[in-house]
XYZ file of C-alpha atoms in Angstrom:
623
model
C 0.539 -51.113 -47.437
C -2.158 -48.939 -48.552
C -4.275 -47.441 -45.670
C -7.489 -45.162 -46.223
C -7.765 -41.875 -44.701
C -10.778 -41.171 -42.384
C -11.837 -44.773 -42.301
C -11.150 -48.054 -40.361
C -8.137 -49.974 -41.498
C -7.739 -53.462 -40.216
C -4.568 -55.466 -40.358
C -4.908 -59.140 -39.027
C -2.552 -62.114 -38.971
C -0.985 -64.675 -36.959
C 1.728 -64.216 -34.380
C 5.181 -62.980 -35.509
C 3.944 -61.367 -38.749
C 4.903 -57.800 -37.687
C 1.501 -56.266 -36.587
C 2.842 -54.966 -33.432
C 5.962 -53.414 -34.993
C 3.912 -50.998 -37.022
C 3.519 -48.678 -34.039
C 7.093 -48.566 -33.551
C 7.877 -48.089 -37.135
C 5.413 -45.061 -37.422
C 6.975 -43.502 -34.247
C 10.377 -44.004 -35.635
C 9.401 -42.278 -38.893
C 7.850 -39.335 -36.979
C 11.057 -38.514 -35.288
C 11.519 -40.822 -32.166
C 14.888 -40.401 -30.518
C 15.138 -44.173 -30.248
C 14.592 -46.922 -32.631
C 12.469 -49.424 -30.704
C 11.663 -51.667 -33.553
C 12.061 -55.200 -32.507
C 15.262 -57.172 -33.488
C 14.850 -59.927 -36.050
C 13.481 -60.223 -39.675
C 12.575 -56.449 -39.931
C 15.704 -55.005 -38.992
C 17.711 -57.700 -40.812
C 15.794 -56.883 -43.973
C 15.128 -53.189 -44.100
C 17.602 -50.359 -44.822
C 14.981 -47.559 -44.840
C 11.646 -47.196 -43.218
C 9.026 -45.004 -45.160
C 5.810 -43.226 -44.140
C 3.582 -41.272 -46.696
C 1.582 -38.586 -44.526
C -1.376 -36.554 -45.855
C -2.033 -33.034 -44.834
C -4.886 -30.635 -45.856
C -2.506 -28.771 -47.977
C -0.638 -31.727 -49.599
C 1.437 -34.627 -48.839
C 4.858 -35.537 -47.067
C 6.968 -38.548 -47.636
C 9.374 -39.382 -44.691
C 12.003 -42.096 -44.688
C 14.428 -42.893 -42.167
C 17.527 -45.133 -42.272
C 17.874 -48.274 -40.074
C 20.561 -47.607 -37.524
C 23.794 -49.077 -37.693
C 24.671 -51.971 -35.427
C 25.139 -50.829 -31.879
C 23.537 -47.395 -32.535
C 19.924 -46.657 -31.039
C 18.925 -44.324 -33.776
C 19.834 -42.867 -37.014
C 19.941 -39.146 -38.058
C 19.661 -39.917 -41.790
C 16.286 -38.688 -42.776
C 14.801 -38.107 -46.320
C 11.766 -35.693 -46.452
C 9.869 -34.676 -49.649
C 6.901 -32.480 -49.654
C 4.446 -31.925 -52.491
C 0.789 -31.668 -53.377
C 0.714 -35.457 -54.367
C 3.775 -37.674 -54.024
C 4.852 -40.987 -55.482
C 6.907 -43.156 -53.182
C 10.502 -42.768 -54.410
C 12.828 -45.782 -55.078
C 14.953 -46.860 -52.316
C 18.024 -45.897 -54.355
C 16.929 -42.282 -54.420
C 16.795 -41.976 -50.625
C 19.631 -39.989 -49.136
C 19.777 -37.644 -46.130
C 18.334 -34.153 -46.435
C 17.237 -33.725 -43.008
C 17.557 -34.879 -39.314
C 15.441 -36.117 -36.372
C 15.322 -32.487 -34.893
C 14.403 -30.716 -38.153
C 11.885 -33.407 -38.807
C 10.188 -32.806 -35.421
C 10.203 -29.132 -35.947
C 8.773 -29.594 -39.470
C 6.073 -31.956 -38.506
C 4.951 -29.823 -35.532
C 4.618 -26.831 -37.708
C 2.628 -28.749 -40.252
C 0.383 -30.041 -37.542
C -0.104 -26.246 -36.302
C 1.568 -26.870 -33.040
C 2.280 -23.504 -31.668
C 5.641 -22.695 -30.186
C 4.414 -23.235 -26.605
C 6.183 -24.311 -23.547
C 4.523 -26.468 -20.915
C 3.153 -24.820 -17.769
C 4.510 -25.724 -14.279
C 3.289 -25.169 -10.944
C 5.611 -22.721 -9.085
C 6.585 -25.490 -6.513
C 7.608 -27.863 -9.400
C 11.568 -28.329 -9.933
C 11.259 -29.741 -13.431
C 12.167 -27.454 -16.319
C 9.777 -26.351 -18.833
C 10.053 -27.600 -22.444
C 8.378 -26.935 -25.841
C 5.503 -28.996 -26.935
C 6.053 -30.861 -30.179
C 4.496 -33.811 -32.331
C 6.162 -36.217 -30.118
C 4.034 -35.280 -27.168
C 0.967 -35.639 -29.431
C 1.640 -39.229 -29.853
C 0.758 -40.094 -26.264
C -2.853 -39.912 -27.612
C -2.781 -41.639 -30.807
C -1.078 -45.178 -29.957
C -2.090 -48.100 -27.939
C 0.310 -50.917 -28.036
C -0.358 -54.347 -27.213
C 1.162 -54.123 -23.850
C -0.798 -50.986 -23.033
C -4.426 -51.386 -24.382
C -5.204 -54.056 -21.694
C -3.409 -52.743 -18.770
C -5.434 -51.496 -15.956
C -2.657 -49.373 -14.223
C -2.180 -47.053 -17.223
C -4.178 -45.309 -19.972
C -1.855 -43.455 -22.211
C 0.897 -44.472 -24.636
C 4.363 -44.945 -23.012
C 2.774 -43.657 -19.633
C 4.779 -46.215 -17.647
C 8.133 -44.984 -18.850
C 10.235 -42.521 -16.559
C 8.764 -38.979 -16.563
C 6.411 -39.568 -19.270
C 3.312 -39.433 -16.811
C 4.407 -35.965 -15.909
C 4.823 -35.062 -19.598
C 1.410 -36.316 -20.349
C -0.091 -34.226 -17.492
C 1.788 -31.120 -18.883
C 0.720 -31.382 -22.378
C -2.909 -32.579 -22.279
C -4.180 -29.189 -21.212
C -2.600 -27.834 -24.594
C -4.052 -30.404 -26.889
C -7.352 -30.037 -25.440
C -7.267 -26.459 -25.873
C -7.273 -25.401 -22.183
C -4.061 -23.554 -23.001
C -4.781 -20.902 -25.544
C -2.793 -20.423 -28.877
C -1.880 -17.109 -27.731
C -0.349 -18.574 -24.593
C 3.025 -18.214 -26.233
C 2.853 -14.597 -26.496
C 1.751 -14.486 -22.861
C 4.534 -16.710 -21.702
C 7.107 -14.889 -23.568
C 5.987 -11.568 -22.202
C 5.957 -13.173 -18.862
C 9.376 -14.499 -19.227
C 10.703 -11.256 -20.501
C 8.819 -9.477 -17.622
C 10.204 -11.732 -15.088
C 13.880 -11.338 -16.352
C 13.545 -7.667 -16.439
C 12.032 -7.847 -12.958
C 14.927 -9.946 -11.560
C 17.445 -7.594 -13.091
C 15.646 -4.505 -11.477
C 15.852 -6.382 -8.168
C 19.287 -7.340 -8.371
C 20.430 -3.792 -9.341
C 18.232 -2.602 -6.155
C 20.015 -5.212 -3.997
C 23.376 -3.977 -5.011
C 22.330 -0.325 -4.316
C 21.084 -1.029 -0.857
C 24.466 -1.784 0.740
C 25.914 1.321 -1.112
C 23.523 3.477 0.752
C 23.248 2.037 4.094
C 26.793 0.537 4.625
C 28.993 3.230 2.782
C 32.198 3.587 4.740
C 32.437 7.119 3.319
C 29.396 8.210 5.324
C 31.258 7.078 8.679
C 34.401 8.993 7.833
C 32.547 12.143 6.790
C 30.532 11.936 9.935
C 33.801 11.942 12.183
C 34.884 14.977 10.103
C 31.723 16.637 10.746
C 32.020 16.112 14.363
C 35.610 17.455 14.546
C 34.453 20.854 13.063
C 31.233 21.097 15.104
C 28.787 20.416 12.357
C 27.394 17.205 14.149
C 26.985 16.405 17.838
C 29.443 13.993 19.330
C 26.755 11.754 21.059
C 25.341 9.952 17.915
C 23.262 7.228 19.872
C 22.265 4.216 17.742
C 21.824 6.229 14.575
C 23.642 5.352 11.503
C 26.163 7.669 9.951
C 24.223 8.221 6.794
C 21.012 9.074 8.865
C 23.006 11.699 10.991
C 24.404 13.163 7.972
C 21.058 13.492 6.439
C 19.985 15.563 9.529
C 22.821 18.104 8.952
C 21.604 21.171 6.942
C 24.954 21.500 5.021
C 23.375 22.971 1.961
C 21.734 26.077 3.538
C 24.142 29.225 3.570
C 24.098 30.967 6.831
C 22.621 34.474 7.017
C 25.738 36.463 8.358
C 24.801 40.111 8.182
C 27.948 41.316 9.857
C 28.109 44.632 7.695
C 24.611 45.439 8.881
C 25.569 44.945 12.379
C 28.762 46.943 12.171
C 26.845 49.710 10.483
C 24.155 49.568 13.364
C 27.158 49.678 15.840
C 28.462 52.855 14.197
C 24.923 54.472 13.938
C 24.658 53.681 17.740
C 27.977 55.129 18.646
C 27.290 58.238 16.687
C 24.065 58.607 18.429
C 25.889 58.250 21.643
C 28.365 60.965 20.639
C 25.335 63.333 19.821
C 23.631 62.486 23.125
C 26.769 62.969 25.034
C 27.272 66.428 23.388
C 23.865 67.465 24.048
C 24.099 66.241 27.699
C 27.322 68.506 28.082
C 25.515 71.373 26.570
C 22.528 70.920 28.826
C 24.797 70.597 31.933
C 26.631 73.682 30.891
C 23.496 75.569 30.646
C 22.371 74.321 33.918
C 25.425 75.262 35.484
C 25.263 78.863 33.884
C 21.731 79.327 34.955
C 22.417 78.287 38.529
C 25.541 80.499 38.713
C 23.328 83.479 37.321
C 20.679 82.645 39.926
C 23.350 82.794 42.766
C 24.789 85.954 41.411
C 21.288 87.519 41.382
C 20.565 86.415 44.747
C 23.744 88.124 45.978
C 22.893 91.267 44.155
C 19.400 91.166 45.357
C 20.749 91.193 48.905
C 23.056 94.005 48.172
C 20.308 96.014 46.709
C 18.121 95.302 49.641
C 20.769 96.257 52.110
C 21.332 99.506 50.165
C 17.740 100.207 50.155
C 17.345 99.483 53.790
C 20.094 101.915 54.473
C 18.399 104.516 52.240
C 15.199 103.999 53.886
C 16.543 105.615 57.007
C 15.659 108.804 55.085
C 12.497 108.568 57.155
C 14.656 109.654 60.090
C 15.870 112.724 58.427
C 14.551 115.909 59.290
C 13.002 117.613 56.284
C 13.512 121.187 57.744
C 17.254 121.369 56.854
C 18.555 120.633 60.414
C 22.269 119.773 59.897
C 22.294 117.583 63.062
C 22.298 113.703 62.851
C 18.913 112.522 63.362
C 20.301 109.561 65.493
C 22.991 111.074 67.674
C 21.873 114.643 67.116
C 25.443 115.669 66.500
C 26.249 118.347 63.958
C 26.979 116.869 60.563
C 29.892 118.669 58.976
C 29.481 117.168 55.511
C 26.820 118.103 53.073
C 24.100 115.356 52.981
C 22.172 114.621 49.651
C 18.845 115.741 49.358
C 15.941 113.639 50.458
C 14.618 113.795 47.114
C 17.788 112.219 45.767
C 17.886 109.421 48.248
C 14.253 108.674 47.408
C 15.010 108.497 43.977
C 17.894 106.019 44.491
C 15.596 103.864 46.809
C 13.069 103.870 44.170
C 15.557 102.743 41.482
C 16.722 99.948 43.933
C 13.275 98.927 44.499
C 12.618 98.648 40.707
C 15.882 96.566 40.193
C 14.869 94.456 43.067
C 11.568 93.748 41.668
C 13.079 92.945 38.347
C 15.421 90.369 39.782
C 12.556 88.898 41.963
C 10.557 88.490 38.864
C 13.414 86.844 36.634
C 14.199 84.322 39.457
C 11.309 81.903 38.971
C 11.967 81.819 35.159
C 15.438 80.735 35.834
C 14.431 78.155 38.267
C 11.914 76.821 35.860
C 14.342 76.735 33.072
C 17.026 74.933 35.285
C 14.089 72.322 36.157
C 13.340 71.747 32.603
C 17.108 71.403 31.794
C 17.664 69.006 34.421
C 14.681 67.088 33.331
C 16.106 66.871 29.959
C 19.446 65.841 31.374
C 17.829 62.975 33.130
C 16.117 61.845 29.813
C 19.671 62.078 28.138
C 21.006 59.953 30.828
C 18.206 57.234 30.104
C 18.860 57.421 26.385
C 22.645 57.200 26.820
C 21.988 54.085 29.022
C 19.715 52.585 26.465
C 22.060 53.410 23.768
C 24.982 51.799 25.594
C 23.016 48.566 26.366
C 22.114 48.478 22.480
C 25.786 48.964 21.730
C 26.673 46.099 24.016
C 24.143 43.936 22.427
C 25.266 44.846 18.951
C 28.998 44.414 19.769
C 28.044 40.858 21.267
C 26.123 39.868 18.272
C 28.791 41.016 16.052
C 31.539 39.169 17.885
C 29.333 35.997 17.851
C 28.741 36.357 14.091
C 32.255 36.807 13.440
C 33.057 33.573 15.370
C 30.277 31.791 13.543
C 31.620 32.987 10.300
C 35.106 31.823 11.300
C 33.601 28.418 12.363
C 31.526 28.092 8.998
C 34.634 29.000 6.865
C 36.601 26.461 8.830
C 33.980 23.660 8.159
C 33.668 24.636 4.590
C 35.924 21.785 3.274
C 33.966 19.257 5.444
C 30.559 20.706 4.173
C 31.814 20.647 0.529
C 32.756 16.912 0.913
C 29.446 16.113 2.553
C 27.571 17.955 -0.239
C 29.576 16.327 -2.946
C 28.923 12.888 -1.215
C 25.184 13.418 -1.063
C 25.205 14.320 -4.710
C 26.246 10.809 -5.266
C 23.883 9.526 -2.749
C 21.150 11.408 -4.316
C 21.831 9.921 -7.607
C 21.761 6.425 -5.894
C 18.443 7.427 -4.042
C 16.961 8.654 -7.240
C 17.886 5.536 -9.127
C 16.767 3.448 -6.209
C 13.590 5.186 -6.181
C 13.125 4.645 -9.930
C 13.942 1.129 -9.518
C 11.459 0.592 -6.728
C 8.688 2.314 -9.100
C 9.763 -0.108 -11.918
C 9.748 -3.075 -9.707
C 6.342 -2.223 -8.349
C 5.065 -1.814 -11.870
C 6.845 -5.061 -12.958
C 5.365 -7.022 -10.234
C 1.808 -5.764 -11.264
C 2.572 -6.754 -14.920
C 3.846 -10.223 -13.887
C 0.969 -10.631 -11.515
C -1.555 -9.817 -14.349
C 0.235 -12.251 -16.799
C 0.526 -14.941 -14.226
C -3.203 -14.759 -13.651
C -3.951 -15.192 -17.290
C -1.623 -18.088 -17.353
C -2.524 -19.461 -13.857
C -2.956 -23.113 -13.374
C -6.221 -22.725 -11.555
C -7.399 -20.976 -14.912
C -6.179 -23.966 -17.023
C -7.856 -26.486 -14.681
C -11.080 -24.585 -14.882
C -10.950 -24.856 -18.739
C -9.957 -28.359 -18.492
C -12.822 -29.333 -16.116
C -15.301 -27.847 -18.498
C -13.744 -29.734 -21.629
C -13.458 -33.126 -19.946
C -17.262 -32.972 -19.146
C -17.945 -33.033 -23.013
C -15.454 -35.782 -23.263
C -17.138 -37.619 -20.281
C -20.364 -37.548 -22.321
C -18.827 -39.538 -25.254
C -17.037 -41.905 -22.958
C -20.231 -42.779 -21.002
C -22.309 -43.129 -24.375
C -19.708 -45.363 -25.779
C -19.269 -47.340 -22.757
C -22.907 -48.414 -23.199
C -22.182 -49.404 -26.756
C -19.307 -51.673 -25.815
C -21.461 -53.044 -22.893
C -18.911 -52.270 -20.231
C -19.513 -52.936 -16.708
C -19.797 -49.191 -15.720
C -21.760 -46.865 -18.114
C -22.765 -43.879 -16.079
C -20.427 -41.017 -15.434
C -17.419 -42.405 -17.098
C -14.612 -39.817 -17.249
C -10.922 -39.015 -17.652
C -8.834 -38.334 -14.531
C -6.090 -35.834 -15.706
C -4.045 -36.014 -12.605
C -4.001 -39.713 -12.111
C -4.111 -40.398 -15.814
C -6.717 -42.995 -15.807
C -10.463 -43.763 -16.502
C -12.755 -43.073 -13.545
C -16.486 -44.311 -13.208
C -18.483 -42.278 -10.599
C -20.581 -44.677 -8.750
C -23.066 -44.364 -5.761
C -20.170 -45.737 -3.646
C -17.684 -43.055 -4.842
C -15.305 -42.837 -7.716
C -13.921 -46.022 -9.179
C -10.607 -45.958 -11.168
C -9.772 -48.211 -13.964
C -7.246 -50.411 -11.845
C -10.094 -51.265 -9.541
C -12.364 -52.531 -12.254
C -12.341 -56.145 -13.096
C -11.999 -57.887 -16.255
C -9.732 -57.350 -19.006
C -12.646 -56.696 -21.369
C -13.359 -53.564 -19.376
C -9.829 -52.434 -19.539
C -9.634 -52.760 -22.979
C -13.011 -51.199 -23.695
C -12.238 -48.025 -21.415
C -8.894 -47.485 -23.242
C -10.680 -47.405 -26.535
C -13.529 -45.212 -25.574
C -11.041 -42.785 -23.868
C -9.086 -42.583 -27.041
C -12.105 -42.263 -29.309
C -13.556 -39.449 -27.116
C -10.439 -37.596 -26.929
C -10.295 -37.549 -30.752
C -13.612 -36.666 -31.276
C -12.852 -33.578 -29.063
C -9.598 -33.077 -30.968
C -11.404 -33.246 -34.330
C -14.346 -31.049 -33.543
C -12.016 -28.259 -31.953
C -9.362 -28.552 -34.600
C -6.581 -29.431 -32.132
C -3.102 -30.002 -33.499
C -3.116 -33.924 -32.970
C -2.435 -36.313 -35.836
C -5.763 -37.541 -37.240
C -5.160 -41.228 -36.691
C -5.289 -43.814 -33.757
C -3.488 -47.082 -33.850
C -4.945 -49.857 -31.623
C -2.681 -52.939 -31.307
C -4.192 -56.283 -30.331
C -7.349 -55.095 -28.536
C -8.965 -58.446 -28.634
C -6.185 -60.333 -26.814
C -7.961 -60.696 -23.709
C -10.856 -62.761 -25.381
C -8.508 -65.485 -26.693
C -6.819 -68.240 -24.828
C -3.267 -67.482 -24.198
C -0.826 -68.170 -26.958
C -3.751 -69.173 -29.421
C -3.140 -68.484 -32.931
C -6.509 -69.383 -34.145
C -8.814 -66.336 -34.908
C -11.808 -68.167 -34.032
C -10.738 -69.935 -30.817
C -12.641 -67.664 -28.487
C -12.519 -68.495 -24.649
C -16.333 -68.706 -24.786
C -19.327 -67.459 -26.784
C -19.760 -64.508 -24.626
C -16.097 -63.242 -25.673
C -17.020 -63.844 -29.245
C -19.948 -61.637 -29.044
C -17.855 -59.032 -27.327
C -15.264 -59.209 -30.100
C -17.844 -58.729 -32.834
C -19.420 -55.733 -30.854
C -15.900 -54.252 -30.453
C -15.337 -54.312 -34.095
C -18.833 -53.063 -35.073
C -17.766 -50.221 -32.697
C -14.644 -49.748 -34.530
C -16.580 -49.894 -37.890
C -18.796 -46.977 -36.706
C -16.086 -44.849 -35.123
C -15.038 -42.977 -38.249
C -18.406 -41.756 -38.658
C -18.474 -40.774 -35.191
C -15.473 -38.778 -35.919
C -16.842 -37.196 -39.006
C -14.480 -39.461 -41.203
C -11.666 -37.152 -40.256
C -9.838 -39.576 -38.126
C -8.062 -42.696 -39.481
C -8.563 -45.824 -37.416
C -5.767 -48.437 -37.594
C -6.373 -51.673 -35.805
C -3.830 -54.420 -35.963
C -5.241 -57.593 -34.483
C -5.452 -61.422 -34.190
C -9.130 -61.512 -34.956
C -10.607 -62.338 -38.317
C -14.298 -61.843 -38.479
C -16.891 -62.432 -41.268
C -19.312 -59.522 -41.536
C -19.492 -56.767 -44.146
C -18.076 -54.016 -42.225
C -15.082 -55.961 -41.017
C -14.283 -57.232 -44.496
C -14.688 -53.860 -45.973
C -12.075 -52.444 -43.420
C -9.627 -55.183 -44.104
C -6.555 -54.069 -45.446
C -4.038 -56.895 -44.701
C -4.654 -60.497 -43.761
C -1.614 -62.419 -42.758
C -3.170 -65.493 -41.344
C -2.480 -67.921 -44.217
C 0.469 -66.103 -45.789
C 2.164 -62.783 -45.942
C 3.592 -60.640 -43.407
C 4.922 -57.124 -42.963
C 8.285 -58.095 -44.239
C 7.813 -60.579 -47.378
C 9.777 -63.801 -47.117
C 11.618 -63.170 -50.308
C 13.138 -59.870 -49.038
C 16.992 -60.278 -48.893
C 18.600 -60.171 -45.569
C 21.500 -57.885 -44.668
C 24.931 -59.370 -44.427
C 26.079 -60.013 -40.871
C 29.078 -57.889 -39.919
C 32.307 -59.622 -40.500
C 34.157 -60.744 -37.201
């Protein structure tokens, strides 16, 4: 079968000629995981299915073996690539690839980036890589799909496929940039790194806050007086942190001892000085007493001598008192007077020295009082220094006794410090990692994708609305795709109207066709990695009586006009798509106007079929 690129290709024929099997054969040759080709003549006559594909840089021939009986698919795949290729003879076909390698190769040739689907954070479904298999949702319309109002895309009614279509549509439209893989890989790596950092930090937290070593060390610290007995509600680690075990105490015992020695020496000097002062005071006082006695004696002698005034000066030998005759010779008055004068002089001298002695004694006694105060102050200082020295010696002994415990606590905190440092480093790294992840998530956010999607779908809406008018569909204003419900919606004055609420099979078929046409117009204009072909199977089925095999037996004249209008749209569609998209229509209709006849590739109404009648059948397996 020879089909033209970038043009309309019509295959028409009666029922049972294999028209609808073409989609399944093409899917199978493009790497489908299952062989859904109908049982019967095709599978009985075919050993290999082949497909010649054209790419901008050359051609690729793909052949895939018919599965063995009871097997759903075959991994025997033959692939040939070249600038121009001839279809090889079946005898030359042998396996040189498998389905997985074929899907990868076709995806790369289409230009599908190594991109994974995007999921909402609340979704439990796993992400997966986008391949050519996902692009086929937008290239095929089977007979049982094109006229169905409850679905729009190929295989949409199969399990999980609807969610896959929602996942990949943003990528194929271009709402997910080609650099998305780079961002997603970075995001994945950043998330993995962030989880590792968070797990490591989680493992460190109990080590810090619940370490039994801290409790044991606290009890030891309490036993040697380093920590208070009453701990309250505080944790052991917090109490240990409050202990200043790193600081060495300032124990200047030698300085205190030297000070004590100086004070004691000072006391000895003060005591010696005090003794000296006391001796001098005693000496002066004794001297003063002696002088007072001497002074009295002199004064008595002078009083006696002054009696000379009673002695007669005429030489009379009689006593001037009793008038008796003195038998001894008396000194002369002059001699007595001289003695009195000497005694008076001595008395005057003694009287003059006594105040100086008393003044000196007073000064010495004042000095002695000052010495007593200095000795008292000295003793008080000695007592304080001795007390401080004793306390410092006791503290030194206590500090020495706690050295082992302090050493253990210091060693413990060295390990805790390493943990704290690591925890701090992890916290900083986690903070930076969270910022990076947030930035990447922002660039990959669903909201951003949805905004891009909304903008792109408006352009697609313009085409759908215009082409709905060409097909004379019921609703021709604001016709758009709904990417969430995966249907066509017409916005009316009464609100949005989804496809399944629109009446008439002709509307259902028409909106399927304009939706696919508008999507491929967007794909082609924006060079998106989607195969440049669309296959529509039996688009006119709603215009013919059920089970009719007559291509001219329309249900009514209006249906005939609609069929002709539909195929004229098909004829013009390649030009709308810049002749870069191949349109393949397999149908029952057979029309007679130039555009239809020019696009007709196969006519199986009178004779012929996908599988010629003269092809041999495979032998049935022996019992």
